[in-house]
Short mmCIF file of C-alpha atoms and ligand atoms in Angstrom, two decimals:
data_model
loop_
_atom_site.label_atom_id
_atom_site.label_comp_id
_atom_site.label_asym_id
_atom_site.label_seq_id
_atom_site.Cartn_x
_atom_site.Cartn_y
_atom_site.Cartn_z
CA UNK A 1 79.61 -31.13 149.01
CA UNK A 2 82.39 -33.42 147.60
CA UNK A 3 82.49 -37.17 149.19
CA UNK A 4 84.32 -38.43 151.42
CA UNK A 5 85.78 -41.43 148.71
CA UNK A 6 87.22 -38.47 146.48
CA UNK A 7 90.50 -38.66 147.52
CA UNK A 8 92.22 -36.77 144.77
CA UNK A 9 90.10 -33.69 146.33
CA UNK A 10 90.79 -34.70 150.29
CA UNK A 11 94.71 -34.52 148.89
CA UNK A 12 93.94 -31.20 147.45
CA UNK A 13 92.43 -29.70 150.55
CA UNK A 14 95.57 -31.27 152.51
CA UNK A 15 98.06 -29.75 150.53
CA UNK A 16 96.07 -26.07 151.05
CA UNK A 17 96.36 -26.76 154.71
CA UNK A 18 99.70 -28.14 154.92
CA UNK A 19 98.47 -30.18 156.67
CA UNK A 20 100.89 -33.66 157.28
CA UNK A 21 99.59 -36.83 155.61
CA UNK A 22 99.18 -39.16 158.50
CA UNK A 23 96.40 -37.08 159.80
CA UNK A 24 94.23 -38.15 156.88
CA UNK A 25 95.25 -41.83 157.02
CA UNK A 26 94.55 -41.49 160.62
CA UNK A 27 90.78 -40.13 159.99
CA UNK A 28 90.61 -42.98 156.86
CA UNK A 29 91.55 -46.06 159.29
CA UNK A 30 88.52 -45.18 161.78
CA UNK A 31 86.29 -44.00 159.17
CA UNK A 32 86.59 -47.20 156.67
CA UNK A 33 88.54 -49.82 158.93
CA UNK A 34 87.09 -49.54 162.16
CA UNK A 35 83.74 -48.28 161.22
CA UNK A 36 83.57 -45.99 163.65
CA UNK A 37 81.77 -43.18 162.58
CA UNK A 38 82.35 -39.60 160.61
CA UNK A 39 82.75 -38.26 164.86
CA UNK A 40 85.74 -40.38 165.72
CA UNK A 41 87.20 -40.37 162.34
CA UNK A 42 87.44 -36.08 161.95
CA UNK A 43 89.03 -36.37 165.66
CA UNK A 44 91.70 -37.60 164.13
CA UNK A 45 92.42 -34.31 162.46
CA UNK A 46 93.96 -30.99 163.71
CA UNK A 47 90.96 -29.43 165.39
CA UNK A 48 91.65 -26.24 163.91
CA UNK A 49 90.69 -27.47 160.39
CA UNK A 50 87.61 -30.35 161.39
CA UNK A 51 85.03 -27.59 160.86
CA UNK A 52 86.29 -26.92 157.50
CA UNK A 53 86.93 -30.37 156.68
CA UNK A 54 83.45 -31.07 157.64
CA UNK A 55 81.75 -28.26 155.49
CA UNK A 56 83.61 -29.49 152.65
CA UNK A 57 83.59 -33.17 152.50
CA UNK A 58 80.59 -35.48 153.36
CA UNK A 59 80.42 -38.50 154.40
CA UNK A 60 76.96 -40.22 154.56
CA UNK A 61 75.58 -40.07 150.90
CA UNK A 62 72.27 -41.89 152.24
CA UNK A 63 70.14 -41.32 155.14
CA UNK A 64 69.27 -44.40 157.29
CA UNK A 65 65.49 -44.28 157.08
CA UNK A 66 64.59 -47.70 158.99
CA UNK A 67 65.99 -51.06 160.34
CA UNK A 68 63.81 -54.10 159.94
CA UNK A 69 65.70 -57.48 162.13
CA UNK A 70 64.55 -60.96 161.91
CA UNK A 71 63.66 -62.85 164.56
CA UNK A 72 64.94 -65.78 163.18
CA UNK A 73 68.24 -66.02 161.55
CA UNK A 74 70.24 -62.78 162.66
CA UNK A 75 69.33 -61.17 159.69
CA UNK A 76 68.82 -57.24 159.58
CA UNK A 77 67.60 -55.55 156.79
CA UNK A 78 68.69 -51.15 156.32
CA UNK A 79 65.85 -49.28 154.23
CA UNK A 80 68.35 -46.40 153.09
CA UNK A 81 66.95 -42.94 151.49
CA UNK A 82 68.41 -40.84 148.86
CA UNK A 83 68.77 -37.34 148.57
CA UNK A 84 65.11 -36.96 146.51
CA UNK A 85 63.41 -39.45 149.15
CA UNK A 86 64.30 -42.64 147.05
CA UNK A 87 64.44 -45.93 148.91
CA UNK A 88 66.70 -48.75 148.44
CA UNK A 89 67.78 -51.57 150.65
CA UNK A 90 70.56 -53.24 152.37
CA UNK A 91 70.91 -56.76 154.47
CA UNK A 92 73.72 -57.48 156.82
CA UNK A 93 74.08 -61.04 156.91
CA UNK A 94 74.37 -62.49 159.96
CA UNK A 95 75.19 -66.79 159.29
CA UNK A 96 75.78 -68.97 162.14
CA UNK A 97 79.47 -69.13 160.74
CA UNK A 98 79.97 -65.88 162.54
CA UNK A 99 81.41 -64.37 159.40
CA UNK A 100 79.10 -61.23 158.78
CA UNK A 101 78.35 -60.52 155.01
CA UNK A 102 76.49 -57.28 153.76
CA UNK A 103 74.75 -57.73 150.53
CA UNK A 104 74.16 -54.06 149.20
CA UNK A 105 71.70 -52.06 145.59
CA UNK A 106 73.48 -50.86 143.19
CA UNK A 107 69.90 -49.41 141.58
CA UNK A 108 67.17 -47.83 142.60
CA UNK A 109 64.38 -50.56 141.10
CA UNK A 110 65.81 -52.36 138.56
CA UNK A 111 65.36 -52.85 134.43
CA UNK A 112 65.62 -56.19 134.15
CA UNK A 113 62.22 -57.04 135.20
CA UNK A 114 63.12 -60.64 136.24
CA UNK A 115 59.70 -62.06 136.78
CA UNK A 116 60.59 -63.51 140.67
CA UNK A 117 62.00 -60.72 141.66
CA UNK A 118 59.72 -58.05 143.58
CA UNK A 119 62.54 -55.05 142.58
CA UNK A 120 62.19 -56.32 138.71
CA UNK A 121 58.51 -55.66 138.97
CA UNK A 122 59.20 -51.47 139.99
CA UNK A 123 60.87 -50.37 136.82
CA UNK A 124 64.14 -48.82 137.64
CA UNK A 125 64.63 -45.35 139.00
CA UNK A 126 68.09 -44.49 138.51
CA UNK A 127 71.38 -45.97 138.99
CA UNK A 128 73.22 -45.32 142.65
CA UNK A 129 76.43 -43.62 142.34
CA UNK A 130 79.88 -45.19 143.66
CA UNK A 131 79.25 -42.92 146.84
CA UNK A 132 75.86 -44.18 147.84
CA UNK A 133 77.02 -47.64 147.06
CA UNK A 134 79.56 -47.33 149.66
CA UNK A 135 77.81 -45.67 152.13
CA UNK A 136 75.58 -48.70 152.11
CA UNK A 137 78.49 -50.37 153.32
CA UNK A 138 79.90 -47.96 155.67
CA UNK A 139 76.75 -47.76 157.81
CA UNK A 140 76.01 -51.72 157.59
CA UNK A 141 79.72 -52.07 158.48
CA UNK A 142 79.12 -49.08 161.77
CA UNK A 143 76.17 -50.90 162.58
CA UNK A 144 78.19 -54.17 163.04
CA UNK A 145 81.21 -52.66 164.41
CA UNK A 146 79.18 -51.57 167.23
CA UNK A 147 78.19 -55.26 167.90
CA UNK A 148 81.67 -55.88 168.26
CA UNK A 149 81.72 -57.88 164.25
CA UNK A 150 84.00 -57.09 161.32
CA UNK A 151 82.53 -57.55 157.78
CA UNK A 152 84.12 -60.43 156.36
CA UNK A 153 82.18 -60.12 152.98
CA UNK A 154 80.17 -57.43 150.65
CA UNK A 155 77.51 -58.85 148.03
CA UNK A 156 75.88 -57.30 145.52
CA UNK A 157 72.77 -58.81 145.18
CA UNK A 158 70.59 -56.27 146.47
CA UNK A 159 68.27 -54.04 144.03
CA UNK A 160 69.17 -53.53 140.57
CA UNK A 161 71.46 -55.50 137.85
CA UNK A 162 75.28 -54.51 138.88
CA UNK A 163 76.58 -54.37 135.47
CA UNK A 164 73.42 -51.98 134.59
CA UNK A 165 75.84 -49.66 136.59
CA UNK A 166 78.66 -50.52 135.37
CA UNK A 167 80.77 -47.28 136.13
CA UNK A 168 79.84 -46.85 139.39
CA UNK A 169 80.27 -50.46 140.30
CA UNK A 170 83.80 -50.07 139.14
CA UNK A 171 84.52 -47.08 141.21
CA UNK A 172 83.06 -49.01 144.37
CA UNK A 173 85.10 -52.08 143.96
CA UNK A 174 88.21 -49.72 143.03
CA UNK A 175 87.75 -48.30 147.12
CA UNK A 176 86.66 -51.11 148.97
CA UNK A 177 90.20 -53.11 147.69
CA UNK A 178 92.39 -49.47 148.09
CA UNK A 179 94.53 -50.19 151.04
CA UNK A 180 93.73 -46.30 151.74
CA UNK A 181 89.99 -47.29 152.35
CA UNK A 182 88.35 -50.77 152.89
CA UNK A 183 90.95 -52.62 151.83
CA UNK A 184 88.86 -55.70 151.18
CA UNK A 185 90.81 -59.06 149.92
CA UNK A 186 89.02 -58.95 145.92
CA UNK A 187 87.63 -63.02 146.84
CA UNK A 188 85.52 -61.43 149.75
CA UNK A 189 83.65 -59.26 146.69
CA UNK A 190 81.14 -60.98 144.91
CA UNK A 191 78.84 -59.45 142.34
CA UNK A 192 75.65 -61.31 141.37
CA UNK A 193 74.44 -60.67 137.53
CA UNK A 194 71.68 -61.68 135.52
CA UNK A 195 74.03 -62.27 132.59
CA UNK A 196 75.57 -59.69 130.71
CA UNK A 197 78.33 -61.14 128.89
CA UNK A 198 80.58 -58.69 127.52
CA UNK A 199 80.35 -56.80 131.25
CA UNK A 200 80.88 -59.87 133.25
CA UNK A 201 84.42 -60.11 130.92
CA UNK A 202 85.38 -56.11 131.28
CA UNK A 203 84.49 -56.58 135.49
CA UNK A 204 86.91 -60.28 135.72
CA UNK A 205 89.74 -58.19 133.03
CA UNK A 206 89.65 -55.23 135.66
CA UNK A 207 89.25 -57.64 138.92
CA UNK A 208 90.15 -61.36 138.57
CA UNK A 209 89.88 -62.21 141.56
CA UNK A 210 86.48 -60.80 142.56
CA UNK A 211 83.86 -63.19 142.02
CA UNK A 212 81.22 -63.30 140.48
CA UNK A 213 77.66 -65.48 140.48
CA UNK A 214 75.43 -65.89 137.31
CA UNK A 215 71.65 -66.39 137.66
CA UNK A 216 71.42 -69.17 135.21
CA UNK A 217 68.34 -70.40 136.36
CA UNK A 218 67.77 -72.70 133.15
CA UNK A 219 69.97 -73.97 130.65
CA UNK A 220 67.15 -73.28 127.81
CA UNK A 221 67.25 -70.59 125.86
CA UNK A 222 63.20 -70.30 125.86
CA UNK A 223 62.45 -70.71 129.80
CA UNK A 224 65.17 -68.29 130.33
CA UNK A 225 64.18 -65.56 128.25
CA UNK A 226 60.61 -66.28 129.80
CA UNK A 227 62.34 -65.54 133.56
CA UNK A 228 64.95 -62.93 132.54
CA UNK A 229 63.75 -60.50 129.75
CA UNK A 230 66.98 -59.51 129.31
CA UNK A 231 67.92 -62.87 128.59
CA UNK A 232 66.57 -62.19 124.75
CA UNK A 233 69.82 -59.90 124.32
CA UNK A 234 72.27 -62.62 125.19
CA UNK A 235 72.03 -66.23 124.46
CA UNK A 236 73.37 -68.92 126.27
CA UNK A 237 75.90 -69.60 124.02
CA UNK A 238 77.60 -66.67 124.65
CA UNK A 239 76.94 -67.02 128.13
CA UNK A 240 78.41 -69.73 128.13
CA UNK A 241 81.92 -68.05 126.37
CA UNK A 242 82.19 -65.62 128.98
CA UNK A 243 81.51 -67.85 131.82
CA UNK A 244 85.05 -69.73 130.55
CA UNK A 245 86.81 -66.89 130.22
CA UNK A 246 85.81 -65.00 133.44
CA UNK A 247 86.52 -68.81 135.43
CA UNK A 248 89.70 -68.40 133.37
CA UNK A 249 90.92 -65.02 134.32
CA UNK A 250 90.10 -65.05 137.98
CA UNK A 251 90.84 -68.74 138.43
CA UNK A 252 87.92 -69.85 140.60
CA UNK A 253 84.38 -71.46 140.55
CA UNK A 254 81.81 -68.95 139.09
CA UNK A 255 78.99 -69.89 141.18
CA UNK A 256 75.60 -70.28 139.10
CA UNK A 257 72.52 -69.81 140.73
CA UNK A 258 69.47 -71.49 139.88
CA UNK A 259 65.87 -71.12 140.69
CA UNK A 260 64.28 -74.44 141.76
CA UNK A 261 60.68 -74.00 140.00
CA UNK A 262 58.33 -76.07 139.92
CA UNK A 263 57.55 -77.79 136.30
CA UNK A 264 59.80 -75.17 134.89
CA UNK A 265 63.43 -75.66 135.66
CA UNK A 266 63.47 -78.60 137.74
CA UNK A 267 62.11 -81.87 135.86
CA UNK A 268 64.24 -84.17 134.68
CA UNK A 269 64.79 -82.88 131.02
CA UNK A 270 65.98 -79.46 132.88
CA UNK A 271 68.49 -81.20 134.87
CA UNK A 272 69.61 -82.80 131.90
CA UNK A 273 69.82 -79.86 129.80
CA UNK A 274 71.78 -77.88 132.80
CA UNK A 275 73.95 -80.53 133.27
CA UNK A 276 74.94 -80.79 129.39
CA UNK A 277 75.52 -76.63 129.36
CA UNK A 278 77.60 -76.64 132.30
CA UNK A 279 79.90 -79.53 131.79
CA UNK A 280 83.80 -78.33 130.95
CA UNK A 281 82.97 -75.29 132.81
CA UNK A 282 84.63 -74.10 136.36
CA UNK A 283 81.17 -73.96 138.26
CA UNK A 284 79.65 -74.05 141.26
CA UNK A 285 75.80 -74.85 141.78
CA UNK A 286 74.15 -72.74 143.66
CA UNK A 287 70.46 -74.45 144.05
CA UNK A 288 67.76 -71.75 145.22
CA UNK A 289 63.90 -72.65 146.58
CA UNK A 290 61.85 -69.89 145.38
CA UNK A 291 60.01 -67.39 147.31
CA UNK A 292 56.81 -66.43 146.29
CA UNK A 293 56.00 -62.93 145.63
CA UNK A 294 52.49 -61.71 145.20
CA UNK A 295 53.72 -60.15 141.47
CA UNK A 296 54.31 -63.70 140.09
CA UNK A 297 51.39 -66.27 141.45
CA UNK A 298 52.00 -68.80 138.92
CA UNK A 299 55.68 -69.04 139.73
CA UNK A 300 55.79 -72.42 142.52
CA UNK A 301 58.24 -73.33 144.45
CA UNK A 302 59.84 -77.02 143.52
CA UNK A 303 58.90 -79.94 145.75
CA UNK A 304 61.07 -81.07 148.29
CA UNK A 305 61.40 -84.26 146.44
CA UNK A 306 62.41 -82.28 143.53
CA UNK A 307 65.29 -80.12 145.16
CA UNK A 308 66.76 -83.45 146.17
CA UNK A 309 67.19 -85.20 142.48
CA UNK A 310 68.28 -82.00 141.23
CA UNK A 311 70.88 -81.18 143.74
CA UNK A 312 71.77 -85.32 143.74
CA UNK A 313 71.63 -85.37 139.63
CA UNK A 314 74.04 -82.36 139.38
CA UNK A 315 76.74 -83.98 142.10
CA UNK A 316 76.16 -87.11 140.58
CA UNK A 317 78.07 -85.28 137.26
CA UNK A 318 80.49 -84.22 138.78
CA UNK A 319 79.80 -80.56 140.41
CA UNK A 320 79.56 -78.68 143.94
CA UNK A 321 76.53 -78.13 144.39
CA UNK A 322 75.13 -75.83 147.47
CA UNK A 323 71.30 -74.27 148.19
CA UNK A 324 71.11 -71.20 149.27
CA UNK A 325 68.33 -70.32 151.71
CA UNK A 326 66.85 -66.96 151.81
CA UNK A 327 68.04 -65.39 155.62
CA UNK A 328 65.19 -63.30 157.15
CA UNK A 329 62.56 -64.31 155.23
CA UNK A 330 60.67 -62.68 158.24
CA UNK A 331 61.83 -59.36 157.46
CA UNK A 332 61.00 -59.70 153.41
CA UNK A 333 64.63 -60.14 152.80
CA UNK A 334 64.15 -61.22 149.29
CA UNK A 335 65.22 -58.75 147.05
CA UNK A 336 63.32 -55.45 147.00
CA UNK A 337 60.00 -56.75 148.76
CA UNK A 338 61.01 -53.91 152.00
CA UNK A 339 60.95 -51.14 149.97
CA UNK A 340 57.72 -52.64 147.62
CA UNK A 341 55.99 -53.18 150.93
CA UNK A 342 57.13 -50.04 152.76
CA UNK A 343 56.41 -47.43 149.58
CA UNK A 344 54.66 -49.16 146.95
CA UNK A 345 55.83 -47.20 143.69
CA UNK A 346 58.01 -45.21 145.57
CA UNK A 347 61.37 -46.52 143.41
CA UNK A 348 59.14 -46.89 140.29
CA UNK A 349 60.05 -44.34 137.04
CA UNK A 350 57.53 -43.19 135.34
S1 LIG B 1 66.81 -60.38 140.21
FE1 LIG B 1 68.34 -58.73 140.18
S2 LIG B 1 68.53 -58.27 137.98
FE2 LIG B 1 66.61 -59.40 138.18
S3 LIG B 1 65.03 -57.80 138.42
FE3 LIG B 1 65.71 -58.43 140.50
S4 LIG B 1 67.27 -56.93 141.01
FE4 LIG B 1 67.02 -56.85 138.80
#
């Protein structure tokens, strides 16, 4: 079947119907705008051709396998699964600003074998394609349209290393701003990357205006490379390069997330070091307590006491500085821990 974000073949299966072209904008407004389902959005064509239109186009690429919601913060986490039983996650973000975010995989697993992260520990399994990346957020987005919420945001900070997937990413962010589909403002995107320089400079040449967020996570070369593998291909010198140009072209604060560890990035010669790589640059902090995950025991999470001279240090030079805390952290929200816990090796390649 072809999907339902091929519009080049949904024009071509017009025209052979003569069919008029409001009856496709029609079925695109409820299906991508209002969220409200492939049901509603076909009765918006001719019945004489929804059969046909049905047989030939779909539109779920993934199939809703379970819903996990947290007790706590609002959060709800989506265990999706692929065609060849595959698992890969989704959260919709529920903050107590009201404004509902969905932060969505763009890999099954993930290569970059970050050592907090419980997806970096699987290995990757493939790469999702621009289809099953949106259908992520077209079920999220059904799921909170029947709560009476509109997504004000889409993430991508779920499993795998966005710019690992670099064509399919692309293709995503090309629908969710089309005024034909999602038609997302490109500041409510935001793609999270480990690093990749000459990617994070192709994504802000294509889309200025999307944002993007960095995990820094230390300004040494060493204690980087130790965290982030694929650090070793990339230095922070030319990290740093395309971290000016990308704050350049899109003209906004990249935001830089970083890992509060304990005795690793957070003593004093840390903060001094981050400080020192980040001044002249258009940043903004993001400060992160870690998470434990039972794959990394000797990672710690930074002392309260800690947190607080990093985050004071950093304002104290001169940037924003924000901490991010992990929603449903009942619910293993963190990053690939649902599907680790749920299927343990299922997303692994051999
Ligand atoms: S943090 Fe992101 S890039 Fe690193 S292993 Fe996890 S999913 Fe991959």
């Amino acid at each position: 079947m072809t999907s339902i974000h091929d519009f080049a073949a949904i024009e071509q299966w017009r025209h052979g119907h003569r069919l008029e072209a409001q009856h496709v904008r029609s079925l695109r407004t409820a299906f991508y705008k209002k969220y409200a389902g492939p049901r509603e959005a076909l009765a918006a064509l001719p019945k004489a051709v929804r059969d046909d239109f049905a047989a030939r186009f779909e539109f779920h690429a993934l199939e809703l396998s379970e819903r996990f919601d947290s007790a706590r913060d609002g959060a709800t986490k989506l265990l999706f699964r692929t065609a060849e039983h595959l698992l890969l996650e989704s959260v919709v973000l529920r903050p107590a600003s009201g404004r509902t975010a969905l932060c969505v995989s763009t890999q099954v697993g993930c290569a970059a074998r970050c050592q907090f992260c419980a997806t970096g520990k699987m290995g990757l399994a493939r790469n999702l394609s621009a289809a099953e990346i949106l259908d992520q957020i077209v079920q999220s987005g059904e799921l909170a349209a029947r709560e009476g919420r509109n997504v004000r945001s889409i993430v991508f900070m779920g499993m795998g290393e966005p710019f690992h997937n670099e064509e399919a990413l692309h293709a995503a962010l090309a629908r969710l701003v089309d005024p034909r589909a999602f038609h997302f403002h490109p500041r409510r995107l935001l793609v999270s990357t480990v690093g990749i320089p000459r990617a994070m400079v192709r994504c802000a040449r294509a889309w200025p205006q999307v944002r993007q967020a960095v995990s820094l996570h230390s300004a040494r070369d060493d204690v980087r490379r130790h965290l982030m593998p694929v650090a070793a291909r990339h230095d922070l010198t030319e990290l740093r390069e395309a971290l000016a140009e990308v704050a350049a072209l899109g003209q906004y604060d990249v935001m830089i997330e970083y890992l509060l560890l304990d005795g690793l990035t957070d003593t004093d010669d840390d903060v001094a070091a981050l400080i020192e790589y980040l001044r002249g640059l258009r940043v903004h902090v993001n400060l992160i307590p870690f998470n434990p995950i039972a794959e990394a025991p000797p990672l710690r999470r930074s002392t309260p006491s800690r947190h607080a001279v990093v985050s004071e240090s950093l304002k104290a030079a001169g940037f924003p500085v924000t901490t991010r805390y992990s929603l449903g952290a009942d619910i293993a929200a963190a990053c690939g821990q649902l599907v680790r816990d749920a299927q343990p090796g299922a997303a692994v390649a051999p």
